[in-house]
């Protein structure tokens, strides 16, 4: 008997395998240590292998595909309904083996090492930006305890830093030493963010896909590179709406009995991409209100009935659908 389908539950050091034959009979249930994992798979005949999409799944998918197997990654939320009774590694591997054979299952495209590296730039930059915000808030809060405040904005923070360094604010020297430590950390964070920005722009200049995405209003270098690196295969989405639903930008449905009930957006999928699209749409919204275009007319019509934040999310939904069309058709954006 030959294994035709294999479900693998990934972990840090011990992997659970569940294999079935062409008739669905179970012929393999095995735990494998990390060091012997690829050797075990190389001894098997080429088969269909399913894994949950997780932090290490793209690396293992590339390594397993190099052995001649067909690898498919499944979102964990789509595997959960196939888990029987108790949750453990054996049950998870069996559920993955069952889910990967479903004809209507949605799969995740396997990212290349280059795409993963670009996304690492984005994740590192996002972390540093959040840490910079924490430092700025801490600096403002400590200075406010001594009655020293400034207007909002990064330039105003620099004015506070200048006064702090010149000792013109009347702070005790002990407190000044503590705050100058935060200032040095803030300068280091800004320097690292600028370095990562240069790396992202350099990759953008080499990526034809990212440059095409940047032609869409509301999509800049950051959003374009993040989309190009994340969406490895736009063909996995049957339509533009499915792509925007994957990003969590469509209303949540609670419909029954022929009555449609739509709520807030689902917020499923990649929160980082969704944030970038909404921020870009908010910037476009300011200019689209006065623009004599179809988009401007559509925005003005929505603003008559809905708040501006809801309209910016709706515009982000529209931008996501345009991005899918640009990716799927290999063209650049053409304004209406």
XYZ file of C-alpha atoms in Angstrom:
336
model
C 0.000 0.000 0.000
C 1.239 3.474 -0.929
C 0.626 6.754 0.868
C -1.281 9.163 -1.363
C -2.086 11.889 1.192
C -0.089 12.911 4.240
C -1.105 15.348 6.964
C 1.671 16.875 9.057
C 1.217 18.722 12.337
C 4.284 20.945 12.670
C 5.918 21.765 15.993
C 9.302 22.912 17.303
C 10.998 19.548 17.662
C 8.459 16.708 17.208
C 6.221 16.416 14.119
C 3.138 14.198 13.880
C 2.440 12.409 10.564
C -0.872 10.911 9.430
C -0.902 9.120 6.060
C -3.727 7.466 4.104
C -3.897 5.447 0.887
C -6.055 5.969 -2.206
C -9.033 4.327 -0.491
C -8.795 6.508 2.609
C -7.367 3.813 4.831
C -4.923 4.899 7.517
C -1.509 3.343 6.923
C 0.790 5.715 8.809
C 0.639 7.297 12.267
C 4.058 8.376 13.392
C 5.952 10.947 15.436
C 9.189 12.190 13.909
C 11.966 14.261 15.459
C 13.034 17.413 13.675
C 16.445 16.043 12.667
C 14.972 12.980 10.932
C 11.945 14.733 9.402
C 13.248 15.309 5.853
C 14.903 11.882 5.744
C 11.565 10.176 6.506
C 9.798 12.156 3.785
C 12.551 11.460 1.244
C 11.932 7.716 1.710
C 8.261 8.128 0.716
C 6.938 8.102 -2.833
C 5.711 11.500 -4.091
C 2.338 12.287 -2.539
C 0.042 15.152 -1.516
C 1.170 16.731 1.767
C -0.913 19.151 3.803
C 0.259 21.430 6.613
C -1.208 24.304 8.560
C 0.076 27.728 7.524
C 2.224 28.952 10.418
C 5.545 30.642 11.141
C 7.765 27.788 9.890
C 5.425 26.218 7.327
C 6.787 28.122 4.303
C 10.336 26.956 5.001
C 9.264 23.341 5.409
C 7.033 23.579 2.341
C 9.986 24.626 0.179
C 12.170 21.862 1.596
C 9.499 19.175 1.148
C 8.602 20.335 -2.365
C 12.273 19.930 -3.312
C 11.877 16.214 -2.497
C 9.207 15.875 -5.191
C 6.058 16.054 -3.055
C 3.052 18.310 -3.704
C 2.674 20.616 -0.712
C -0.412 22.622 0.245
C -0.722 25.018 3.174
C -4.101 25.424 4.874
C -5.204 28.282 7.165
C -5.579 26.894 10.709
C -9.162 28.210 10.954
C -10.170 25.941 8.063
C -8.614 22.872 9.679
C -10.384 23.272 13.033
C -13.809 21.973 11.852
C -12.188 18.634 10.929
C -10.728 17.998 14.399
C -12.600 15.153 16.119
C -13.273 15.384 19.835
C -10.090 16.056 21.811
C -7.360 18.287 20.421
C -3.906 16.722 20.280
C -1.135 16.262 17.723
C -2.594 13.036 16.330
C -6.068 14.565 15.943
C -4.597 17.698 14.324
C -2.569 15.662 11.800
C -5.645 13.596 10.939
C -7.735 16.760 10.488
C -5.090 18.281 8.200
C -5.014 15.068 6.153
C -8.787 15.252 5.764
C -8.939 18.990 5.014
C -6.248 18.950 2.318
C -8.338 16.576 0.171
C -11.448 18.778 0.142
C -12.097 20.145 -3.382
C -13.355 23.529 -2.172
C -10.634 24.132 0.417
C -8.781 27.467 0.375
C -5.005 27.220 0.435
C -2.126 29.594 1.194
C 0.502 30.223 -1.470
C 4.018 29.150 -0.501
C 6.265 32.179 -0.143
C 9.794 32.265 -1.471
C 12.747 33.047 0.765
C 13.017 36.509 -0.842
C 9.372 37.304 -0.062
C 9.788 36.191 3.520
C 12.892 38.363 3.847
C 10.998 41.448 2.641
C 8.207 40.758 5.110
C 10.851 40.547 7.837
C 11.841 44.112 6.934
C 8.222 45.181 7.355
C 7.738 43.353 10.658
C 10.978 44.747 12.058
C 10.053 48.269 10.956
C 6.571 47.983 12.437
C 8.052 46.831 15.758
C 10.524 49.742 15.822
C 7.761 52.245 14.995
C 5.676 50.952 17.909
C 8.684 51.155 20.216
C 9.389 54.707 19.028
C 5.801 55.657 19.830
C 6.213 54.195 23.310
C 9.394 56.239 23.861
C 7.751 59.457 22.673
C 4.734 58.882 24.912
C 6.974 58.145 27.898
C 9.039 61.277 27.239
C 5.942 63.468 26.995
C 4.399 61.941 30.115
C 7.510 62.418 32.281
C 7.958 66.023 31.129
C 4.278 66.750 31.745
C 4.816 65.824 35.401
C 6.991 68.959 35.637
C 4.550 71.142 33.706
C 6.489 70.932 30.431
C 4.175 70.207 27.504
C 4.313 70.638 23.736
C 1.926 70.443 20.816
C 1.334 67.134 19.077
C 3.640 66.061 16.284
C 7.202 64.777 15.881
C 8.658 68.235 15.310
C 7.289 69.446 18.648
C 8.906 66.472 20.370
C 12.243 67.574 18.895
C 11.716 70.987 20.491
C 11.304 69.285 23.853
C 14.458 67.269 23.254
C 16.413 70.416 22.381
C 15.296 72.144 25.587
C 16.150 69.005 27.538
C 19.665 68.823 26.102
C 20.281 72.558 26.621
C 19.076 72.387 30.261
C 16.659 75.294 29.761
C 13.609 73.649 31.337
C 14.512 73.701 35.028
C 14.446 69.940 35.486
C 16.449 68.298 38.314
C 19.663 66.768 36.997
C 18.697 63.287 38.147
C 15.487 63.404 36.114
C 17.330 64.921 33.138
C 19.760 61.981 33.098
C 16.854 59.525 32.957
C 15.093 61.389 30.137
C 18.291 61.793 28.105
C 18.590 58.002 28.196
C 15.166 57.825 26.517
C 16.264 60.434 23.982
C 19.298 58.348 22.994
C 17.040 55.336 22.547
C 14.682 57.449 20.416
C 17.529 58.618 18.169
C 18.707 55.033 17.703
C 15.172 53.890 16.824
C 14.773 56.622 14.210
C 18.118 55.770 12.635
C 17.179 52.076 12.363
C 13.747 52.903 10.924
C 15.390 55.088 8.274
C 17.788 52.245 7.401
C 14.912 49.780 6.997
C 13.050 52.310 4.841
C 16.036 52.441 2.495
C 16.113 48.632 2.272
C 12.397 48.511 1.464
C 12.745 51.209 -1.205
C 15.667 49.335 -2.757
C 13.590 46.157 -3.027
C 10.695 48.176 -4.444
C 12.975 49.449 -7.211
C 13.833 45.871 -8.182
C 10.278 44.457 -8.048
C 8.146 45.004 -11.137
C 5.034 43.813 -9.269
C 5.568 46.289 -6.446
C 6.038 49.144 -8.910
C 2.760 48.301 -10.663
C 0.923 48.263 -7.345
C 2.370 51.674 -6.453
C 0.474 53.216 -9.389
C -2.804 52.763 -7.461
C -3.940 55.829 -5.463
C -3.562 55.161 -1.752
C -0.779 52.598 -2.196
C 2.756 53.790 -1.575
C 6.077 52.004 -1.336
C 5.322 50.386 2.030
C 1.921 49.007 1.011
C 3.099 47.976 -2.458
C 6.082 46.001 -1.193
C 4.019 44.384 1.581
C 1.336 43.309 -0.920
C 3.871 42.024 -3.451
C 5.632 39.958 -0.799
C 2.500 38.645 0.920
C 0.364 37.725 -2.090
C 2.569 35.097 -3.689
C -0.152 33.812 -6.038
C -3.182 36.061 -6.778
C -4.720 33.159 -8.716
C -5.660 31.507 -5.415
C -8.405 34.146 -5.087
C -11.331 33.607 -7.441
C -12.450 37.238 -7.353
C -11.584 40.669 -6.043
C -14.217 40.313 -3.339
C -12.618 37.098 -2.098
C -9.313 38.943 -1.851
C -10.827 41.803 0.168
C -12.615 39.236 2.350
C -9.241 37.569 2.970
C -8.000 40.943 4.226
C -11.021 41.284 6.531
C -12.407 44.369 4.770
C -15.912 43.048 4.014
C -18.913 43.229 6.408
C -19.541 40.331 8.751
C -22.730 38.483 7.825
C -25.352 37.099 10.183
C -28.004 36.321 7.594
C -30.740 33.741 7.866
C -34.193 33.015 6.449
C -33.612 35.175 3.411
C -32.865 38.246 5.515
C -29.463 39.822 5.069
C -27.865 41.244 8.191
C -24.509 42.930 7.702
C -22.342 44.141 10.556
C -18.868 45.602 10.928
C -15.916 44.381 8.905
C -14.663 40.943 9.871
C -11.052 42.043 10.585
C -9.871 38.591 9.570
C -6.634 37.974 7.709
C -3.480 40.082 7.723
C -3.947 42.981 10.151
C -0.757 44.719 8.936
C -1.904 44.883 5.305
C -5.367 45.991 6.366
C -3.878 48.812 8.446
C -1.726 50.025 5.553
C -4.689 50.025 3.156
C -6.918 51.938 5.587
C -4.218 54.537 6.297
C -3.650 55.002 2.558
C -7.387 55.302 1.912
C -7.675 57.943 4.635
C -5.038 60.033 2.864
C -6.798 59.622 -0.498
C -10.145 60.545 1.055
C -8.982 64.091 1.780
C -8.338 64.750 -1.909
C -11.118 62.579 -3.356
C -13.785 64.764 -1.713
C -12.938 67.610 -4.110
C -11.936 65.509 -7.133
C -14.251 65.593 -10.154
C -13.926 61.879 -10.815
C -16.107 58.812 -10.406
C -14.302 57.959 -7.182
C -14.797 61.498 -5.883
C -18.500 61.361 -6.679
C -18.795 57.969 -4.985
C -16.992 59.261 -1.869
C -19.167 62.376 -1.621
C -22.307 60.283 -1.965
C -21.165 58.005 0.888
C -20.188 60.916 3.140
C -23.740 62.248 2.940
C -24.952 59.135 4.783
C -21.957 57.655 6.604
C -19.148 58.868 8.928
C -15.740 59.558 7.434
C -14.014 56.596 9.143
C -16.508 54.155 7.635
C -16.003 55.741 4.219
C -12.213 55.404 4.497
C -12.607 51.671 5.250
C -14.953 51.333 2.274
C -12.360 53.082 0.118
C -9.699 50.684 1.450
C -11.965 47.803 0.384
C -12.169 49.327 -3.082
C -8.377 49.782 -3.183
C -7.837 46.132 -2.211
C -10.043 44.969 -5.081
C -8.130 47.167 -7.524
C -4.866 45.752 -6.178
C -6.087 42.208 -6.839
C -6.986 43.143 -10.427
C -3.530 44.653 -10.953
C -1.876 41.540 -9.527
C -4.053 39.043 -11.374
C -3.963 40.724 -14.784
C -0.355 41.935 -14.673
C -1.307 45.493 -15.625
C -0.887 48.962 -14.143
C -3.674 51.084 -12.685
C -5.780 53.086 -15.124
C -7.836 55.876 -13.606
C -11.492 56.085 -14.552
